[in-house]
XYZ file of C-alpha atoms in Angstrom:
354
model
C 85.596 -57.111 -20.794
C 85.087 -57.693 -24.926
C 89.321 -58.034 -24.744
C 88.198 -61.158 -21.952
C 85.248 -63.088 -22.165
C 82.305 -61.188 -24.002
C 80.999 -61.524 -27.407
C 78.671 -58.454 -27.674
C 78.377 -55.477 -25.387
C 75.317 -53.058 -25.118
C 75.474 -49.191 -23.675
C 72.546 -48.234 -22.163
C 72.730 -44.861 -21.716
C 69.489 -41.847 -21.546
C 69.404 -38.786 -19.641
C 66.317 -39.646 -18.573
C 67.061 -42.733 -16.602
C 69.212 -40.226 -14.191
C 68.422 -39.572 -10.547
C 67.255 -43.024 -10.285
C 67.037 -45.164 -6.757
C 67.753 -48.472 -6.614
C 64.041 -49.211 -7.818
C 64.348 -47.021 -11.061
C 67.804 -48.990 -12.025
C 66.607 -52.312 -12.155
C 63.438 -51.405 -14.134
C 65.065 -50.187 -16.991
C 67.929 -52.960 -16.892
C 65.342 -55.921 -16.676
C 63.353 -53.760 -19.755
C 66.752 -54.094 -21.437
C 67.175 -58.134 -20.801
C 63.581 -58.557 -21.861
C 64.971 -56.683 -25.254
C 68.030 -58.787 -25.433
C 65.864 -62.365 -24.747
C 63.449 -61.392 -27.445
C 65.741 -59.643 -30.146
C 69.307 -61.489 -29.800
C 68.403 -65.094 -27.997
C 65.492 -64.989 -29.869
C 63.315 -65.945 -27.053
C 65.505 -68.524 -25.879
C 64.900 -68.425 -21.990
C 68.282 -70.659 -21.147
C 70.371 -67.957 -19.314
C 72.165 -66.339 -16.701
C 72.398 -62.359 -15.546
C 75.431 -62.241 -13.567
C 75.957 -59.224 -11.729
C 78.525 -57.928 -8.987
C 77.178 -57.966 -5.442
C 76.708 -54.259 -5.239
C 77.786 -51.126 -6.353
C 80.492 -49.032 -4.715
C 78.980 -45.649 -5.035
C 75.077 -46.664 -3.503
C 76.620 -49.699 -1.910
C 72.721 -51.477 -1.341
C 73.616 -54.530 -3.481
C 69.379 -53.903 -4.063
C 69.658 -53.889 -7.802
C 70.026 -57.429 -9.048
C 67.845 -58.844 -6.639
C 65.211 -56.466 -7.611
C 65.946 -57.439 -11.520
C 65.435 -60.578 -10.298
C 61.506 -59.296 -8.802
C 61.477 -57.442 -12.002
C 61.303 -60.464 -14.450
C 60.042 -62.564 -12.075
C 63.026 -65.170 -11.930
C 65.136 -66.925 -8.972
C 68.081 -65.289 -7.544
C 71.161 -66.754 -5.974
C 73.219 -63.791 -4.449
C 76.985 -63.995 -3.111
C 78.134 -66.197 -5.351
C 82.414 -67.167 -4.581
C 82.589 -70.138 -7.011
C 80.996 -72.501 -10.092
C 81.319 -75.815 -11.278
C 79.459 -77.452 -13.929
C 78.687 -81.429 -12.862
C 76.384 -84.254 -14.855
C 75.177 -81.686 -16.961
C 74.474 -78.566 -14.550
C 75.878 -75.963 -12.649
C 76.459 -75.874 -8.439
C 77.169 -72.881 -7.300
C 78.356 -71.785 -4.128
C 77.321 -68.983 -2.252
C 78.022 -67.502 0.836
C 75.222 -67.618 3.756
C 75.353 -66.738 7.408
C 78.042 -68.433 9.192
C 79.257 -70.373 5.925
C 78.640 -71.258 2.342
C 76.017 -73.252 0.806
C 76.467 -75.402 -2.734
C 73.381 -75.320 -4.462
C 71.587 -75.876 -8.070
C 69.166 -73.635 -9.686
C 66.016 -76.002 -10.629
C 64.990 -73.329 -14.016
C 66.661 -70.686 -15.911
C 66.798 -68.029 -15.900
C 68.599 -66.986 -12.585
C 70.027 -63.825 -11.454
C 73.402 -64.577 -9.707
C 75.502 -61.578 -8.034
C 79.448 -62.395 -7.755
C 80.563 -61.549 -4.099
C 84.036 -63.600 -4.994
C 85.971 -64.793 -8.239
C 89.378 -65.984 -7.736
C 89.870 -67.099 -11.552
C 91.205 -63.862 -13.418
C 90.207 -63.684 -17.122
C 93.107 -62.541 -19.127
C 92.630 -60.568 -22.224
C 94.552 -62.173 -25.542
C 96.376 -60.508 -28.381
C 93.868 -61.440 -30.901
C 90.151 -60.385 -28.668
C 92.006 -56.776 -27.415
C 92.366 -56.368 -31.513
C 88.394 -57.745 -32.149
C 87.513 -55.823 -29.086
C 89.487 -52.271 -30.703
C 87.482 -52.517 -33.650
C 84.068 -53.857 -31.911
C 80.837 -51.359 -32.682
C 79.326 -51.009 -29.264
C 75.652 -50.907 -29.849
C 73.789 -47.677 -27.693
C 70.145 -48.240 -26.645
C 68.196 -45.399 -24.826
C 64.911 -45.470 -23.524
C 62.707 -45.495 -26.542
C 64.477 -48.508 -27.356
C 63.919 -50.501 -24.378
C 60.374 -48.514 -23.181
C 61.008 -49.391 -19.641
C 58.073 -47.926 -17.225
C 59.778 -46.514 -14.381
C 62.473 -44.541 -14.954
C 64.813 -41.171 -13.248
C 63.418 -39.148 -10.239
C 59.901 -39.808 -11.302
C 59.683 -42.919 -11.637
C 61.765 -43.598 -8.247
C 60.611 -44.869 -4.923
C 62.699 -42.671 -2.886
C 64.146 -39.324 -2.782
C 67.324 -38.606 -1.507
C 66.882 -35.608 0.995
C 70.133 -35.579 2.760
C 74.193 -36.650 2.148
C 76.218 -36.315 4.645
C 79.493 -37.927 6.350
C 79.876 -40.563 8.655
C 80.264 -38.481 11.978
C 83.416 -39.299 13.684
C 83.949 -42.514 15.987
C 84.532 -41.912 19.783
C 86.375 -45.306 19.203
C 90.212 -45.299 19.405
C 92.657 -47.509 18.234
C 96.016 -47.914 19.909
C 99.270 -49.978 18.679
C 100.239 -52.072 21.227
C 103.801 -54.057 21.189
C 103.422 -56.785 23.983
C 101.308 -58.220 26.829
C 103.246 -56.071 29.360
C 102.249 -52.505 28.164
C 98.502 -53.876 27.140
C 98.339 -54.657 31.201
C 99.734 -50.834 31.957
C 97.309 -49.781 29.116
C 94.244 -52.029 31.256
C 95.432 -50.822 34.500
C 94.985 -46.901 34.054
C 91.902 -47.166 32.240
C 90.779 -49.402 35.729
C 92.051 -46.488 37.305
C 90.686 -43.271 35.326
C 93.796 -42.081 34.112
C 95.056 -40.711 30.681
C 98.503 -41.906 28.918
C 100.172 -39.176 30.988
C 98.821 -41.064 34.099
C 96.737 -37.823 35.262
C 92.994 -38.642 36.472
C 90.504 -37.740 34.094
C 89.306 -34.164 36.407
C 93.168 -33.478 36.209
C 93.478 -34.204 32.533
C 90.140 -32.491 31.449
C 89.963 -35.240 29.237
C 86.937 -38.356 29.299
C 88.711 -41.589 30.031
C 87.078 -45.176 28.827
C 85.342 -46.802 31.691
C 84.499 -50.570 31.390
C 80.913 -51.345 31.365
C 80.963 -53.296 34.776
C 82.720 -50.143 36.728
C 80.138 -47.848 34.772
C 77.692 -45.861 38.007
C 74.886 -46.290 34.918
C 74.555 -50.047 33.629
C 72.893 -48.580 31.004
C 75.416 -45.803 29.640
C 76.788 -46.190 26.630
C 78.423 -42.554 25.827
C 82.091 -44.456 25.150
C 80.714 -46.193 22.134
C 79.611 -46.273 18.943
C 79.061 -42.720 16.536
C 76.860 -39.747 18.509
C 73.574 -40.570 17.071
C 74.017 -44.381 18.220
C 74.563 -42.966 21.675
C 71.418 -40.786 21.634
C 69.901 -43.432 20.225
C 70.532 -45.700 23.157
C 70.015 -43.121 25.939
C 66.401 -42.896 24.668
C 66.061 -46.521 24.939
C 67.469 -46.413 28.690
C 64.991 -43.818 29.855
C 62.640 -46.002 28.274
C 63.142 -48.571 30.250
C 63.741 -46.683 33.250
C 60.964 -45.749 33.133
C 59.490 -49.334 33.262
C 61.727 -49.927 36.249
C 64.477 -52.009 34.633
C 67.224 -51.510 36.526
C 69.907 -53.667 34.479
C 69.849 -55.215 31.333
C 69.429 -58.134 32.603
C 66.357 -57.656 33.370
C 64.819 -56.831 29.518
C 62.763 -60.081 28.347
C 61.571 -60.743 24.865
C 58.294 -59.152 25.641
C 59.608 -56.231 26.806
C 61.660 -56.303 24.204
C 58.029 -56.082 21.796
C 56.246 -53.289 23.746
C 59.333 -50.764 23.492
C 59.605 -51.180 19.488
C 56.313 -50.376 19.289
C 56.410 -47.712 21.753
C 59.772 -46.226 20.463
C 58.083 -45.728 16.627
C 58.093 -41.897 16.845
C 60.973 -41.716 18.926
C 63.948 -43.774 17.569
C 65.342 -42.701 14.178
C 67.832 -45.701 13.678
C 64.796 -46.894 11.773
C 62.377 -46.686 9.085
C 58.809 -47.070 10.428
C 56.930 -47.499 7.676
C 53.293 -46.095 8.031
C 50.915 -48.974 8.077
C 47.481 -48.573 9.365
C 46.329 -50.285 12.223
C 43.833 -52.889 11.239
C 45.226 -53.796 8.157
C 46.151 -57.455 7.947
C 50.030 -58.313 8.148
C 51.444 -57.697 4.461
C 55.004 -60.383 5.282
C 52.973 -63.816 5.462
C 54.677 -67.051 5.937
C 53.294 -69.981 3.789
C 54.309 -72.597 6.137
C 55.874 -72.477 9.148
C 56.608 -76.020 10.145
C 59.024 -75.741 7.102
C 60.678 -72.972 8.900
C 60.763 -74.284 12.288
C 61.684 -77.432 11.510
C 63.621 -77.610 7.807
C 64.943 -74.278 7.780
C 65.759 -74.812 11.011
C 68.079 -77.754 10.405
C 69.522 -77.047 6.969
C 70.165 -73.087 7.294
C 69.247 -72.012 10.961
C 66.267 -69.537 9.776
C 68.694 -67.050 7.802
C 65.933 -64.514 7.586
C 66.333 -64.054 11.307
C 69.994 -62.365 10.285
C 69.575 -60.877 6.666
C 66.459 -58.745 7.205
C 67.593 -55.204 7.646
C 64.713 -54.468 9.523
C 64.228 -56.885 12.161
C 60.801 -58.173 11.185
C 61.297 -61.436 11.644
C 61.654 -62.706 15.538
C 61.777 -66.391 17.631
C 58.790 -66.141 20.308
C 58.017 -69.155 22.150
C 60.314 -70.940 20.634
C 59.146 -70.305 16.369
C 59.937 -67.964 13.526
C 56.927 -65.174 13.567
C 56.841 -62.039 11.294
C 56.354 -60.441 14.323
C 57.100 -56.788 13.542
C 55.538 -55.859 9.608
C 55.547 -52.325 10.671
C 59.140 -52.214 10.185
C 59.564 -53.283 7.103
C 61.957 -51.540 4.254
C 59.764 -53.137 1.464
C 63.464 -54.294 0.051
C 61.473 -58.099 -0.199
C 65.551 -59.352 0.969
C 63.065 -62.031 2.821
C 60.902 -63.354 -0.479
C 64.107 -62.993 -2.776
C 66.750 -65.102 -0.628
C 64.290 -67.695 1.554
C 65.774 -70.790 0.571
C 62.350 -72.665 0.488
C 60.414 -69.696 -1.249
C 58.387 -69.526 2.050
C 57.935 -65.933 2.379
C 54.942 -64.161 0.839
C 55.494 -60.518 0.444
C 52.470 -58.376 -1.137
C 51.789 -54.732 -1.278
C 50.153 -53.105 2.506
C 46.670 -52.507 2.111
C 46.016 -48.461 1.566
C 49.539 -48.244 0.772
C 52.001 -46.785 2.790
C 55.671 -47.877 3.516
C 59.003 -46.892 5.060
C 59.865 -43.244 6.462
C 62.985 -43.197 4.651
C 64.016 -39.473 5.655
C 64.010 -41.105 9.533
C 66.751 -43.161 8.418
């Protein structure tokens, strides 16, 4: 990077600031910028953190946007390109279903890089600067950032484990001809060797419209997806839905909030019952209407949790209780429309139901 682009480079490095979550990274990184602002920029506030869009070993892409909550600055994340017109940047930046040019109104900004086509190349003369360059180490009585390691953490990792294995299968197939032979056994509950599946001891795919179950689901999708889902179906069973066709929106409602205890594909944070919703929405004609037009409502798509829901027609935080308290909504609403504050008594996501 020095042998590139950069002028001065910084090592932060403390064994305290191990065993850190995603929360316990960006505190001690902002505490760092904070240093840099005061003690190299000398308090200038004109400037950009540019980050990569996450991480391949966590892979959350949490941290810059929560550097971003951190020093209490805009962030524009999945940035793929930059040009600088009448005396400002426009940035592009990828959003659900397309990309989006925009301009930051301040500085500073946080922008994460999800693309960059234009490949620095280091010169003769920087890789011999860069050889002789004096990186400059900081630790953690340099920067005195709050929240740091395990302890200062909001999570704890109880669990790693691999992905369990797919019951999906992939099959090369040369031409239309032996794709219909393929079609036709399956149709037909037969293996490659053309024995039935009782014959063949072997579980053949069955398409979802000759399934005797509308509601199985045991061909797709990992194990715990399946289990998962066969919950759900005796749920509904149970509620004498017959075919899925027949689940409405407020159906839909009444199983989330019966399914808390029961489903792990989620969180569930703990929230007590007569506390006032914590995900407010300043103004929802601006969503409905503006949002609506410009970016079709991309919080509907980019919360993880599914907190955010069309009844009757308009955008409702309609399920708080779910919330990961990631604040994905407050960071990337394009109107800064979403007001995010901390649940009364506390609380928050189950992570170890995840």
């Amino acid at each position: 990077t020095l042998g590139r682009c950069a002028d001065q480079a910084i090592l932060l490095t403390d064994r305290s600031l191990g065993g850190a979550d995603t929360y316990a990274t960006a505190n001690p990184l902002a505490s760092s910028i904070r240093k840099i602002v005061k003690e190299i920029f000398n308090g200038d506030e004109n400037y950009y953190v540019i980050a990569g869009m996450q991480s391949v070993d966590g892979d959350t892409a949490q941290v810059p946007a929560q550097v971003a909550e951190e020093l209490q600055i805009s962030c524009a994340a999945c940035v793929t390109d930059c040009q600088y017109e009448n005396g400002g940047f426009i940035f592009t930046k990828i959003i659900s279903g397309g990309s989006q040019k925009l301009t930051l109104k301040q500085t500073p900004a946080v922008l994460t890089v999800a693309d960059f086509e234009y490949p620095l190349y280091a010169s003769f003369t920087r890789t011999r600067w860069a050889r002789d360059f004096k990186l400059v180490t900081w630790s953690n009585d340099d920067i005195q950032a709050t929240d740091i390691g395990s302890k200062g953490s909001k999570t704890n990792v109880i669990q790693v484990f691999p992905p369990e294995k797919t019951t999906r299968k992939q099959q090369k197939i040369e031409d239309v001809r032996e794709l219909a032979e393929i079609i036709s056994r399956k149709l037909a509950g037969k293996d490659e060797s053309g024995a039935g599946e009782q014959d063949s001891g072997q579980k053949t795919y069955v398409l979802p419209a000759h399934r005797s179950d509308p509601f199985d689901r045991s061909y797709e999708g990992k194990q715990k997806e399946v289990n998962d889902f066969a919950i759900l179906a005796e749920k509904l069973k149970e509620k004498g839905v017959a075919h899925p066709e027949e689940i409405t929106d407020e159906l839909t409602e009444k199983l989330i909030e019966e399914c808390k205890g029961t489903l792990p594909a989620k969180a569930y944070a703990e929230h007590r019952e007569e506390q006032p919703n914590h995900v407010l929405i300043s103004d929802l004609d601006i969503c409905n209407q503006e949002c609506r037009t410009s970016y079709e409502i991309p919080c509907l798509t980019f919360c993880p949790a599914g907190v955010y829901k069309m009844i009757d027609g308009k955008l409702k935080a309609a399920n708080p209780s779910n919330c990961l308290h990631c604040k994905c909504c407050q960071r990337k609403c394009p109107y800064q429309n979403v007001q995010w504050t901390v649940p009364e008594g506390g609380g928050g996501p189950r992570y170890e139901r995840m």
